[in-house]
mmCIF file of C-alpha atoms in Angstrom:
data_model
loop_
_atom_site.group_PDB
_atom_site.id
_atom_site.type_symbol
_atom_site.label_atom_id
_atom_site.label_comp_id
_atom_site.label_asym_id
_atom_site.label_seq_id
_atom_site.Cartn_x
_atom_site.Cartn_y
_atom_site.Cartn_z
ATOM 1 C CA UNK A 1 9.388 -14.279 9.943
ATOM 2 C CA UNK A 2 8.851 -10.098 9.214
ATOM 3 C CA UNK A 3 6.286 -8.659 11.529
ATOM 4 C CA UNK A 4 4.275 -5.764 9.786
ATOM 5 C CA UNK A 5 1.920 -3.787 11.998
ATOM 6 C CA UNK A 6 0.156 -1.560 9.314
ATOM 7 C CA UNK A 7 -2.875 1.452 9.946
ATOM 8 C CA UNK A 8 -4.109 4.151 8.345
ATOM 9 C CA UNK A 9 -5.942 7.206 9.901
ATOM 10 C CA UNK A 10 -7.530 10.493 8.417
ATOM 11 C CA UNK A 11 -8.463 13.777 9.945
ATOM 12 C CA UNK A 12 -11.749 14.162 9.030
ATOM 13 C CA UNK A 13 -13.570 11.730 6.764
ATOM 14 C CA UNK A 14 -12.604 11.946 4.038
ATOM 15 C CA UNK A 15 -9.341 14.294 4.905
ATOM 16 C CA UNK A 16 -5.383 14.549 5.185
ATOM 17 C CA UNK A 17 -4.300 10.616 5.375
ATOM 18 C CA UNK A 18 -1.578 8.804 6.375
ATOM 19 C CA UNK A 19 0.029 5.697 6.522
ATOM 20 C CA UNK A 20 2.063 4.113 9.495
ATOM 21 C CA UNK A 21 4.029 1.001 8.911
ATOM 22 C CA UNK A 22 5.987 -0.880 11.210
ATOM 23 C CA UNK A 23 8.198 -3.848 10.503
ATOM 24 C CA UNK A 24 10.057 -6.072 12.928
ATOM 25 C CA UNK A 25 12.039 -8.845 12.075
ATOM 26 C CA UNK A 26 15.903 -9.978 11.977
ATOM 27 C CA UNK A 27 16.739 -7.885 15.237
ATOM 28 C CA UNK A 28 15.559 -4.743 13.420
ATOM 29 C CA UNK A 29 12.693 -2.222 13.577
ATOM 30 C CA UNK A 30 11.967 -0.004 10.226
ATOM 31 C CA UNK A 31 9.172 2.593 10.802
ATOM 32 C CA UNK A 32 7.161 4.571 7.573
ATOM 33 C CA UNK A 33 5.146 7.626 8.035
ATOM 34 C CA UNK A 34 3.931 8.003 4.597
ATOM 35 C CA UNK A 35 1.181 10.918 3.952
ATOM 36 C CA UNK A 36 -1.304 9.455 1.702
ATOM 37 C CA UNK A 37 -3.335 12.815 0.806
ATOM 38 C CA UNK A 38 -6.858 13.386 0.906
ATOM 39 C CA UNK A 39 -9.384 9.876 1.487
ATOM 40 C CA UNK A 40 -11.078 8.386 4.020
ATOM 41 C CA UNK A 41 -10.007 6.542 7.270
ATOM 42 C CA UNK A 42 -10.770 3.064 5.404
ATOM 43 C CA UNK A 43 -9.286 3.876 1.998
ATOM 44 C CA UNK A 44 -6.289 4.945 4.168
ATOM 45 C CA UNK A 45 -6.170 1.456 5.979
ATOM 46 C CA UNK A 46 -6.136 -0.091 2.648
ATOM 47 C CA UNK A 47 -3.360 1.844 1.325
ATOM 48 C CA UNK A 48 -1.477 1.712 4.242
ATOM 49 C CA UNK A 49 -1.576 -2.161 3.825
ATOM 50 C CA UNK A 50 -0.618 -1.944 0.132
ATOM 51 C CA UNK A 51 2.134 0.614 0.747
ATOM 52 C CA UNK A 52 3.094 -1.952 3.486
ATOM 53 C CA UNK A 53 3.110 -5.050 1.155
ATOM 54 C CA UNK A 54 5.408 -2.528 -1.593
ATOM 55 C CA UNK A 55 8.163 -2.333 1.014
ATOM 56 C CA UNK A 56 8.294 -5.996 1.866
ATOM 57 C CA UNK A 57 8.472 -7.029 -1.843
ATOM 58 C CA UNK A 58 10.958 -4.347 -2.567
ATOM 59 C CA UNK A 59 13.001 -5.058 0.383
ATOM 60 C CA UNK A 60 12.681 -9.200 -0.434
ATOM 61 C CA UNK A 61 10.717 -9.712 2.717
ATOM 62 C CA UNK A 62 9.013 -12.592 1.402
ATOM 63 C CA UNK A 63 7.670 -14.416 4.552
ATOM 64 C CA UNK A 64 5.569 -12.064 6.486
ATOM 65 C CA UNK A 65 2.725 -11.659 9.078
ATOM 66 C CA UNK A 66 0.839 -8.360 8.929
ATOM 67 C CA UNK A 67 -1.187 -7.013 11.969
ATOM 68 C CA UNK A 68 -4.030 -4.843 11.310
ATOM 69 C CA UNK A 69 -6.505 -3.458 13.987
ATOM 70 C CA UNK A 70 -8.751 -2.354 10.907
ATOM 71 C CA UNK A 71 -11.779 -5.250 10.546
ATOM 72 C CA UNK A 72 -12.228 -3.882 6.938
ATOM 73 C CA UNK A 73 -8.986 -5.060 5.687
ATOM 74 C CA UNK A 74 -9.086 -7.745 7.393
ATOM 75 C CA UNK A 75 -12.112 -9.191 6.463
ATOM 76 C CA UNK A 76 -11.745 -8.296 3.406
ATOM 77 C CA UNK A 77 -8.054 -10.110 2.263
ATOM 78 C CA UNK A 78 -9.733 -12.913 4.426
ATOM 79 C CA UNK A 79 -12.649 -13.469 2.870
ATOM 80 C CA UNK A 80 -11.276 -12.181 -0.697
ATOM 81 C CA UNK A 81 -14.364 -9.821 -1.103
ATOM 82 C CA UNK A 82 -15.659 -6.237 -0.201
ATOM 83 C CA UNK A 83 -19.039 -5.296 0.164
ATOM 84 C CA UNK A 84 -18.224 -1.666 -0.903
ATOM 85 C CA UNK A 85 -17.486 -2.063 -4.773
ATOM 86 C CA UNK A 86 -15.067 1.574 -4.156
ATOM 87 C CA UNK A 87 -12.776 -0.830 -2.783
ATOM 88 C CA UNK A 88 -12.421 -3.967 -4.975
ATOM 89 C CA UNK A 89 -9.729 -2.042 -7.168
ATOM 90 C CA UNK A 90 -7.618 -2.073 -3.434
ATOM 91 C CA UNK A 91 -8.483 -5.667 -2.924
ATOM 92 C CA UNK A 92 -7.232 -6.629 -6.204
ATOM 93 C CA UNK A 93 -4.296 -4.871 -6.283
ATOM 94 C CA UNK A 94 -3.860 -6.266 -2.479
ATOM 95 C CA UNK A 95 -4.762 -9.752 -3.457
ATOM 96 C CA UNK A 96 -1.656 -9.426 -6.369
ATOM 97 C CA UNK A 97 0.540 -8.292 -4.117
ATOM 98 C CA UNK A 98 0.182 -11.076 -1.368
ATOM 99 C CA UNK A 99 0.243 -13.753 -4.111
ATOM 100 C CA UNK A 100 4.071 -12.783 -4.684
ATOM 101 C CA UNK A 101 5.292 -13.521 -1.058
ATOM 102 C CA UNK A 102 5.732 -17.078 -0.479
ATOM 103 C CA UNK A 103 4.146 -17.052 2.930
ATOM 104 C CA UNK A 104 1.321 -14.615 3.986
ATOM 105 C CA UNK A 105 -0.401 -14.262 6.977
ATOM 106 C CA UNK A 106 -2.841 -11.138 8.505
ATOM 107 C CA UNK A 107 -4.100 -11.322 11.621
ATOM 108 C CA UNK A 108 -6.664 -8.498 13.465
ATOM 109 C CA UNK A 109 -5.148 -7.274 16.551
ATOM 110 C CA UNK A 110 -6.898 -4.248 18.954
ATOM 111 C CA UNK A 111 -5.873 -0.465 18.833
ATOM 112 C CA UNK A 112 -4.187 -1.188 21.900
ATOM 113 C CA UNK A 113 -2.173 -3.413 20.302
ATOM 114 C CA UNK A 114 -1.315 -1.202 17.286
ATOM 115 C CA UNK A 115 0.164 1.777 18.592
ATOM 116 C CA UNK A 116 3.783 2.023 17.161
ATOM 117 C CA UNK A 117 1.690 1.905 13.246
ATOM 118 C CA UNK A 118 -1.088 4.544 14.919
ATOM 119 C CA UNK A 119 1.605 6.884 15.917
ATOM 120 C CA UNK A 120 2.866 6.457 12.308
ATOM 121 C CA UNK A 121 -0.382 7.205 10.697
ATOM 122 C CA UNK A 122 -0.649 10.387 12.789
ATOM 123 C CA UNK A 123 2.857 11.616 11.991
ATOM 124 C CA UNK A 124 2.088 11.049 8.641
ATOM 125 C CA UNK A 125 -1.326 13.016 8.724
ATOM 126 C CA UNK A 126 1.002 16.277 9.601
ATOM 127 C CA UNK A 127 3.255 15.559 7.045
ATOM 128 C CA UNK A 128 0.011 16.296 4.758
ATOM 129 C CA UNK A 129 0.587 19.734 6.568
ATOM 130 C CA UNK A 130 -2.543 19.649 8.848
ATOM 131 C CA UNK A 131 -2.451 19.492 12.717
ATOM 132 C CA UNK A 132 -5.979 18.051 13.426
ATOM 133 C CA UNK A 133 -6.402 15.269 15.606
ATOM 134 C CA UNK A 134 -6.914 12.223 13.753
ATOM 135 C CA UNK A 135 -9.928 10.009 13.439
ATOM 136 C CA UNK A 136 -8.961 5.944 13.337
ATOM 137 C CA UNK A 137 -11.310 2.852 13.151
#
């Protein structure tokens, strides 16, 4: 099974994103530092996760477990609803996504537990061209 530790971070809120991705699996490590642009810290988590679920279906990782230390996302592909209507479009496109793996799993882990993804996130954040200490959830 494909570990995926996913998070997304902003300076400011909303500000410079970024996404940090990393996947572990078959005696390998990828990492992704992808800048996302200007959003807030929880549109970032959510397009960290879909930018996350991209790579897996691209690369035919089609069993995976994703590790999140955002609750939002969590909660949200758990429970298959968001409060915050701004955010259903992500779910859905989310929700789509997962249904094309054959086996799925997300599991909330603590910040402590995230920080190869965090480090990721940040990286990508200067890749927007912006030095500013990023916020995270």
């Amino acid at each position: 099974m494909i570990e995926v530790y996913i998070d997304g971070a902003s300076a400011g809120n909303p500000g410079p994103s970024g996404a940090g991705i990393f996947i572990k699996g078959h005696g390998s490590a990828e990492k992704y530092s992808i800048p996302l642009g200007i959003m807030s810290n929880h549109e970032a988590e959510f397009h960290s996760f879909l930018k996350a679920l991209e790579i897996c279906l691209e690369k035919n990782y089609l069993v995976v477990s994703f590790r999140t230390d955002s609750e939002l996302v969590n909660r949200a592909i758990e429970k298959e609803f968001v409060k915050n209507k701004q955010f259903s479009p992500l779910l859905i496109k989310a929700l789509t996504l997962t249904k094309q793996l054959n086996l799925f799993f997300m599991k909330w882990i603590p910040s402590s537990e995230n920080k190869s993804a965090d480090e990721l996130a940040r990286q990508a954040i200067r890749k927007n061209g912006l030095e500013e200490e990023a916020t995270h959830e």
